[in-house]
Amino acid sequence: MYDTVTAPTDQLSPAAPARAGGEAGWRIVARTAFPFLVVGGAWELVAHLGIFPARLFPTLEQVAATFWHLTVTGILPHHALDTAIRLLVGFALAGVAGVAIGILMGRSRFAEDILLAPVSVIAPIPGIAYAPLFLLWFGLGNVSAVLLVGFVSAFPVIFNTWTGVKAVKEIWLRSAEAMGADRRRLFAKVILPGALPYILTGLRLGLAQAWRILVGVEMLAAVPWGLGWLIFGAREFLATDVMLAGIAVIAAIGLALEKLVFQRLEAFTVVRWGMMT
Amino acid sequence: MTLSPDHRRRMVRTTASLVALAAIYEAIARSGFFPPALTPPLSVIAGTLYASFADGTMPLHALYTLQRVLIGGALAVAVGLPLGILMARFRPVEHFVMPLVSALMPIPSLAWVPVFILWFGLGDAVTIAIVFYAATFPMLLNTWTGVRSVNPLWLRAASAMGADERRLFWKVMVPAASPFIITGMRQAFLRAWIAVVGAEMLAASNWGLGWVIFDAKEFLNTDVMLVSLAVIGAIGLAFERLVFGSLERTTVLRWGMVRAAKG
């Protein structure tokens, strides 16, 4: 349930030498690089053999050249910046609302009964399906994109927070109560730390959801800048190299958010409390 | 069938909350605050719903979409589940797969739509490939985490009581990992469901619920959009409640791995 992507970076970071079992740094780097070399080599082989048309299956050199060209001319950074701003604003809305609703649903049976039905009806409807509706209601452009991203990414946060609050061990609650904890303390010292691994997972999933929906929304909505639009527009020109360069930037931003934001947060909270290793 | 008071109370509250939501929407629609083309009243939506089912188009759209999701999802489970178990059990597999997964995971499945359109041409292959891409990662990662997080005490206890490797796997590891695996399937379905609609919108194919919504936008047919949304939601809810709910009840809830909310 923790949707863990932690292992490789944990081993890469110098802060976790114990878990790497005292392996030398270069070995770990080599081990991580190895699968990419295998896949990259296979790609190069297929591209150079000319099994598929070069426009559809460009070599990695060509993708790299396109990437460099787009970066130097400032086109790619501009697209990326616009996308990142939309993502962060939307996700901030989702995080605040999602955690609040999730905790409410986990603690109060009344709230659970009332909210679970609408949440379960709305959540499985793919966010991208709301895109045309949001575009009609809020107009083309940033407002629709940000609202949709926030709306959609709130659901994983709600579900995971809810599950996490419910999964807090009965025995912890009882022992805390037996030791005289009042409701406020029970919440702050037992329930919240207990549910935090799930909440963080929810936030992660929410961020991933926001990310995935945003790219789709940018393809559908007429936004002048954005990575989704860049990729989709490249289709018209059969520019597979531009698409792959755009996808590489998307992967880099997604990875950076994951590693820089969440793993730090996790290390400082749940791992330190021994909730999760 | 007699319902327990607990169950009945839950049903009453669920119904009440849905009725209240509908009433609020109807009030907004009737107030004329927004153009009626954008917020059609529920009666109009119901009429469209009936018409689209009566002439059989909506069920057909739904069938097309479901078929794509189920094929892609089955492929994802077939790959994600064994691979996840292998990753948890064998270090070299984990070392090879994990970096690739970490690199591919942050790429939204919809970002591949334009690439896949160029590669496979418009049609079912694109949608199924996108569904597979979207559903595999949650399946894989949850299985992996689930198998790894099996309480070592249980393994040792079972070993001490003389369980062999095969039994240890089927009687301890699989049940212990099953809450994670079921969550993985749930997430995989949710993601597949998102991906299929997006892919249908972008790789327009004349059939499928996503295509209906996108097509309706061109003509400001908000009622058609809302009907498709309702159908998509209903199918999603059916899966969530009936398929995964019963799966959970017959496995992890019965085994006491998770519990219902209290209070």
mmCIF file of C-alpha atoms in Angstrom, chain A residues 77-268:
data_model
loop_
_atom_site.group_PDB
_atom_site.id
_atom_site.type_symbol
_atom_site.label_atom_id
_atom_site.label_comp_id
_atom_site.label_asym_id
_atom_site.label_seq_id
_atom_site.Cartn_x
_atom_site.Cartn_y
_atom_site.Cartn_z
ATOM 1 C CA PRO A 77 12.103 25.348 -20.091
ATOM 2 C CA HIS A 78 9.160 27.655 -20.817
ATOM 3 C CA HIS A 79 6.833 24.697 -21.393
ATOM 4 C CA ALA A 80 8.124 22.974 -18.270
ATOM 5 C CA LEU A 81 7.748 26.041 -16.057
ATOM 6 C CA ASP A 82 4.134 26.618 -17.039
ATOM 7 C CA THR A 83 3.322 22.989 -16.430
ATOM 8 C CA ALA A 84 5.048 22.964 -13.036
ATOM 9 C CA ILE A 85 3.177 26.049 -11.812
ATOM 10 C CA ARG A 86 -0.188 24.589 -12.778
ATOM 11 C CA LEU A 87 0.726 21.346 -11.055
ATOM 12 C CA LEU A 88 1.812 22.903 -7.770
ATOM 13 C CA VAL A 89 -1.169 25.196 -7.384
ATOM 14 C CA GLY A 90 -3.628 22.413 -8.165
ATOM 15 C CA PHE A 91 -1.905 19.926 -5.904
ATOM 16 C CA ALA A 92 -1.758 22.335 -2.969
ATOM 17 C CA LEU A 93 -5.538 22.688 -3.153
ATOM 18 C CA ALA A 94 -5.942 18.917 -3.289
ATOM 19 C CA GLY A 95 -3.603 18.171 -0.376
ATOM 20 C CA VAL A 96 -5.315 20.486 2.083
ATOM 21 C CA ALA A 97 -8.848 19.433 1.183
ATOM 22 C CA GLY A 98 -8.022 15.741 0.841
ATOM 23 C CA VAL A 99 -6.339 15.237 4.193
ATOM 24 C CA ALA A 100 -9.107 17.100 6.017
ATOM 25 C CA ILE A 101 -11.875 15.058 4.399
ATOM 26 C CA GLY A 102 -9.979 11.786 4.811
ATOM 27 C CA ILE A 103 -9.398 12.263 8.534
ATOM 28 C CA LEU A 104 -13.027 13.190 9.011
ATOM 29 C CA MET A 105 -14.129 10.034 7.202
ATOM 30 C CA GLY A 106 -11.760 7.808 9.138
ATOM 31 C CA ARG A 107 -12.747 9.086 12.560
ATOM 32 C CA SER A 108 -16.444 9.657 12.282
ATOM 33 C CA ARG A 109 -18.754 6.929 11.127
ATOM 34 C CA PHE A 110 -21.400 9.499 10.267
ATOM 35 C CA ALA A 111 -19.019 11.375 7.973
ATOM 36 C CA GLU A 112 -17.909 8.091 6.459
ATOM 37 C CA ASP A 113 -21.457 7.058 5.578
ATOM 38 C CA ILE A 114 -22.355 10.466 4.183
ATOM 39 C CA LEU A 115 -19.185 11.152 2.231
ATOM 40 C CA LEU A 116 -18.248 7.711 0.978
ATOM 41 C CA ALA A 117 -21.134 7.557 -1.499
ATOM 42 C CA PRO A 118 -20.426 10.804 -3.376
ATOM 43 C CA VAL A 119 -16.680 10.270 -3.151
ATOM 44 C CA SER A 120 -17.036 6.746 -4.542
ATOM 45 C CA VAL A 121 -19.284 8.005 -7.315
ATOM 46 C CA ILE A 122 -17.023 10.870 -8.302
ATOM 47 C CA ALA A 123 -13.627 9.255 -7.786
ATOM 48 C CA PRO A 124 -13.789 6.377 -10.272
ATOM 49 C CA ILE A 125 -14.885 8.771 -12.996
ATOM 50 C CA PRO A 126 -11.598 9.505 -14.683
ATOM 51 C CA GLY A 127 -10.566 13.095 -14.069
ATOM 52 C CA ILE A 128 -9.876 13.566 -17.706
ATOM 53 C CA ALA A 129 -13.547 12.824 -18.380
ATOM 54 C CA TYR A 130 -14.432 15.979 -16.454
ATOM 55 C CA ALA A 131 -12.109 17.995 -18.640
ATOM 56 C CA PRO A 132 -14.682 18.890 -21.320
ATOM 57 C CA LEU A 133 -17.181 19.753 -18.577
ATOM 58 C CA PHE A 134 -14.716 21.960 -16.708
ATOM 59 C CA LEU A 135 -13.761 23.616 -19.964
ATOM 60 C CA LEU A 136 -17.399 24.426 -20.650
ATOM 61 C CA TRP A 137 -18.043 25.640 -17.104
ATOM 62 C CA PHE A 138 -14.873 27.550 -16.343
ATOM 63 C CA GLY A 139 -13.678 28.438 -19.818
ATOM 64 C CA LEU A 140 -10.495 27.526 -21.629
ATOM 65 C CA GLY A 141 -7.208 28.138 -19.886
ATOM 66 C CA ASN A 142 -5.508 28.043 -16.530
ATOM 67 C CA VAL A 143 -8.502 28.226 -14.196
ATOM 68 C CA SER A 144 -9.993 25.050 -15.627
ATOM 69 C CA ALA A 145 -6.667 23.260 -15.708
ATOM 70 C CA VAL A 146 -5.762 24.092 -12.096
ATOM 71 C CA LEU A 147 -9.236 23.371 -10.722
ATOM 72 C CA LEU A 148 -9.384 20.058 -12.545
ATOM 73 C CA VAL A 149 -5.953 19.046 -11.302
ATOM 74 C CA GLY A 150 -6.910 19.911 -7.727
ATOM 75 C CA PHE A 151 -10.282 18.218 -7.969
ATOM 76 C CA VAL A 152 -8.877 15.013 -9.399
ATOM 77 C CA SER A 153 -5.820 14.631 -7.196
ATOM 78 C CA ALA A 154 -7.824 15.126 -4.005
ATOM 79 C CA PHE A 155 -9.351 11.643 -4.236
ATOM 80 C CA PRO A 156 -6.278 9.471 -3.680
ATOM 81 C CA VAL A 157 -5.435 11.726 -0.741
ATOM 82 C CA ILE A 158 -8.919 11.231 0.697
ATOM 83 C CA PHE A 159 -8.909 7.457 0.239
ATOM 84 C CA ASN A 160 -5.468 6.872 1.657
ATOM 85 C CA THR A 161 -5.954 9.189 4.606
ATOM 86 C CA TRP A 162 -9.226 7.452 5.343
ATOM 87 C CA THR A 163 -7.657 3.985 5.119
ATOM 88 C CA GLY A 164 -4.695 5.104 7.197
ATOM 89 C CA VAL A 165 -6.794 6.501 10.007
ATOM 90 C CA LYS A 166 -8.798 3.282 10.032
ATOM 91 C CA ALA A 167 -5.716 1.108 9.958
ATOM 92 C CA VAL A 168 -4.304 2.580 13.168
ATOM 93 C CA LYS A 169 -3.911 -0.425 15.413
ATOM 94 C CA GLU A 170 -6.653 -0.933 17.934
ATOM 95 C CA ILE A 171 -4.088 -1.919 20.506
ATOM 96 C CA TRP A 172 -2.253 1.406 20.198
ATOM 97 C CA LEU A 173 -5.480 3.304 20.739
ATOM 98 C CA ARG A 174 -6.423 1.187 23.727
ATOM 99 C CA SER A 175 -3.029 1.375 25.340
ATOM 100 C CA ALA A 176 -2.869 5.142 24.827
ATOM 101 C CA GLU A 177 -6.316 5.459 26.347
ATOM 102 C CA ALA A 178 -5.367 3.214 29.229
ATOM 103 C CA MET A 179 -2.400 5.458 29.846
ATOM 104 C CA GLY A 180 -4.792 8.379 30.084
ATOM 105 C CA ALA A 181 -4.504 10.112 26.729
ATOM 106 C CA ASP A 182 -7.355 12.521 26.008
ATOM 107 C CA ARG A 183 -8.958 12.843 22.556
ATOM 108 C CA ARG A 184 -6.675 15.601 21.392
ATOM 109 C CA ARG A 185 -3.549 13.744 22.410
ATOM 110 C CA LEU A 186 -4.836 10.483 21.017
ATOM 111 C CA PHE A 187 -5.221 12.250 17.716
ATOM 112 C CA ALA A 188 -1.925 14.107 17.676
ATOM 113 C CA LYS A 189 0.269 11.410 19.213
ATOM 114 C CA VAL A 190 -1.268 8.153 18.020
ATOM 115 C CA ILE A 191 -3.693 8.499 15.128
ATOM 116 C CA LEU A 192 -1.829 11.066 13.102
ATOM 117 C CA PRO A 193 1.592 9.396 13.315
ATOM 118 C CA GLY A 194 -0.070 6.023 12.774
ATOM 119 C CA ALA A 195 -1.869 7.192 9.678
ATOM 120 C CA LEU A 196 1.005 9.249 8.326
ATOM 121 C CA PRO A 197 2.566 6.559 6.119
ATOM 122 C CA TYR A 198 -0.777 6.223 4.382
ATOM 123 C CA ILE A 199 -1.310 9.971 4.205
ATOM 124 C CA LEU A 200 2.090 10.415 2.611
ATOM 125 C CA THR A 201 1.280 7.635 0.175
ATOM 126 C CA GLY A 202 -1.983 9.408 -0.602
ATOM 127 C CA LEU A 203 -0.184 12.685 -1.201
ATOM 128 C CA ARG A 204 2.272 10.904 -3.442
ATOM 129 C CA LEU A 205 -0.441 9.203 -5.398
ATOM 130 C CA GLY A 206 -2.313 12.497 -5.539
ATOM 131 C CA LEU A 207 0.731 14.217 -6.925
ATOM 132 C CA ALA A 208 1.171 11.452 -9.471
ATOM 133 C CA GLN A 209 -2.508 11.715 -10.346
ATOM 134 C CA ALA A 210 -2.259 15.487 -10.678
ATOM 135 C CA TRP A 211 0.742 15.011 -12.890
ATOM 136 C CA ARG A 212 -0.917 12.477 -15.132
ATOM 137 C CA ILE A 213 -4.124 14.418 -15.460
ATOM 138 C CA LEU A 214 -2.326 17.686 -16.106
ATOM 139 C CA VAL A 215 -0.526 16.344 -19.143
ATOM 140 C CA GLY A 216 -3.819 15.087 -20.554
ATOM 141 C CA VAL A 217 -5.603 18.345 -19.794
ATOM 142 C CA GLU A 218 -2.898 20.315 -21.539
ATOM 143 C CA MET A 219 -3.441 18.165 -24.594
ATOM 144 C CA LEU A 220 -7.187 18.781 -24.601
ATOM 145 C CA ALA A 221 -7.388 22.406 -23.469
ATOM 146 C CA ALA A 222 -5.982 25.128 -25.610
ATOM 147 C CA VAL A 223 -3.152 26.257 -23.341
ATOM 148 C CA PRO A 224 -0.442 28.148 -25.178
ATOM 149 C CA TRP A 225 2.438 26.590 -23.196
ATOM 150 C CA GLY A 226 2.832 23.292 -21.411
ATOM 151 C CA LEU A 227 4.577 19.965 -21.886
ATOM 152 C CA GLY A 228 1.371 18.108 -22.706
ATOM 153 C CA TRP A 229 0.633 20.503 -25.505
ATOM 154 C CA LEU A 230 4.206 20.235 -26.770
ATOM 155 C CA ILE A 231 3.968 16.451 -27.055
ATOM 156 C CA PHE A 232 0.532 16.414 -28.570
ATOM 157 C CA GLY A 233 1.353 19.147 -31.046
ATOM 158 C CA ALA A 234 4.432 17.247 -32.193
ATOM 159 C CA ARG A 235 2.135 14.501 -33.455
ATOM 160 C CA GLU A 236 1.081 16.700 -36.352
ATOM 161 C CA PHE A 237 4.659 16.805 -37.618
ATOM 162 C CA LEU A 238 5.492 13.143 -36.891
ATOM 163 C CA ALA A 239 8.187 14.569 -34.606
ATOM 164 C CA THR A 240 8.758 11.533 -32.402
ATOM 165 C CA ASP A 241 12.073 12.987 -31.229
ATOM 166 C CA VAL A 242 10.323 16.087 -29.845
ATOM 167 C CA MET A 243 7.770 13.856 -28.125
ATOM 168 C CA LEU A 244 10.444 11.733 -26.489
ATOM 169 C CA ALA A 245 12.391 14.828 -25.419
ATOM 170 C CA GLY A 246 9.179 16.181 -23.867
ATOM 171 C CA ILE A 247 8.485 12.858 -22.156
ATOM 172 C CA ALA A 248 12.014 12.854 -20.749
ATOM 173 C CA VAL A 249 11.388 16.264 -19.164
ATOM 174 C CA ILE A 250 8.057 15.015 -17.806
ATOM 175 C CA ALA A 251 9.808 12.019 -16.258
ATOM 176 C CA ALA A 252 12.520 14.242 -14.793
ATOM 177 C CA ILE A 253 10.023 16.610 -13.170
ATOM 178 C CA GLY A 254 7.950 13.745 -11.819
ATOM 179 C CA LEU A 255 11.010 12.021 -10.422
ATOM 180 C CA ALA A 256 12.319 15.230 -8.884
ATOM 181 C CA LEU A 257 9.005 15.884 -7.129
ATOM 182 C CA GLU A 258 8.940 12.342 -5.816
ATOM 183 C CA LYS A 259 12.520 12.248 -4.574
ATOM 184 C CA LEU A 260 12.975 15.816 -3.387
ATOM 185 C CA VAL A 261 9.622 16.399 -1.766
ATOM 186 C CA PHE A 262 8.296 13.123 -0.464
ATOM 187 C CA GLN A 263 11.309 11.082 0.437
ATOM 188 C CA ARG A 264 12.671 13.934 2.531
ATOM 189 C CA LEU A 265 9.372 14.267 4.282
ATOM 190 C CA GLU A 266 9.208 10.548 4.854
ATOM 191 C CA ALA A 267 12.726 10.348 6.229
ATOM 192 C CA PHE A 268 11.980 13.102 8.723
#
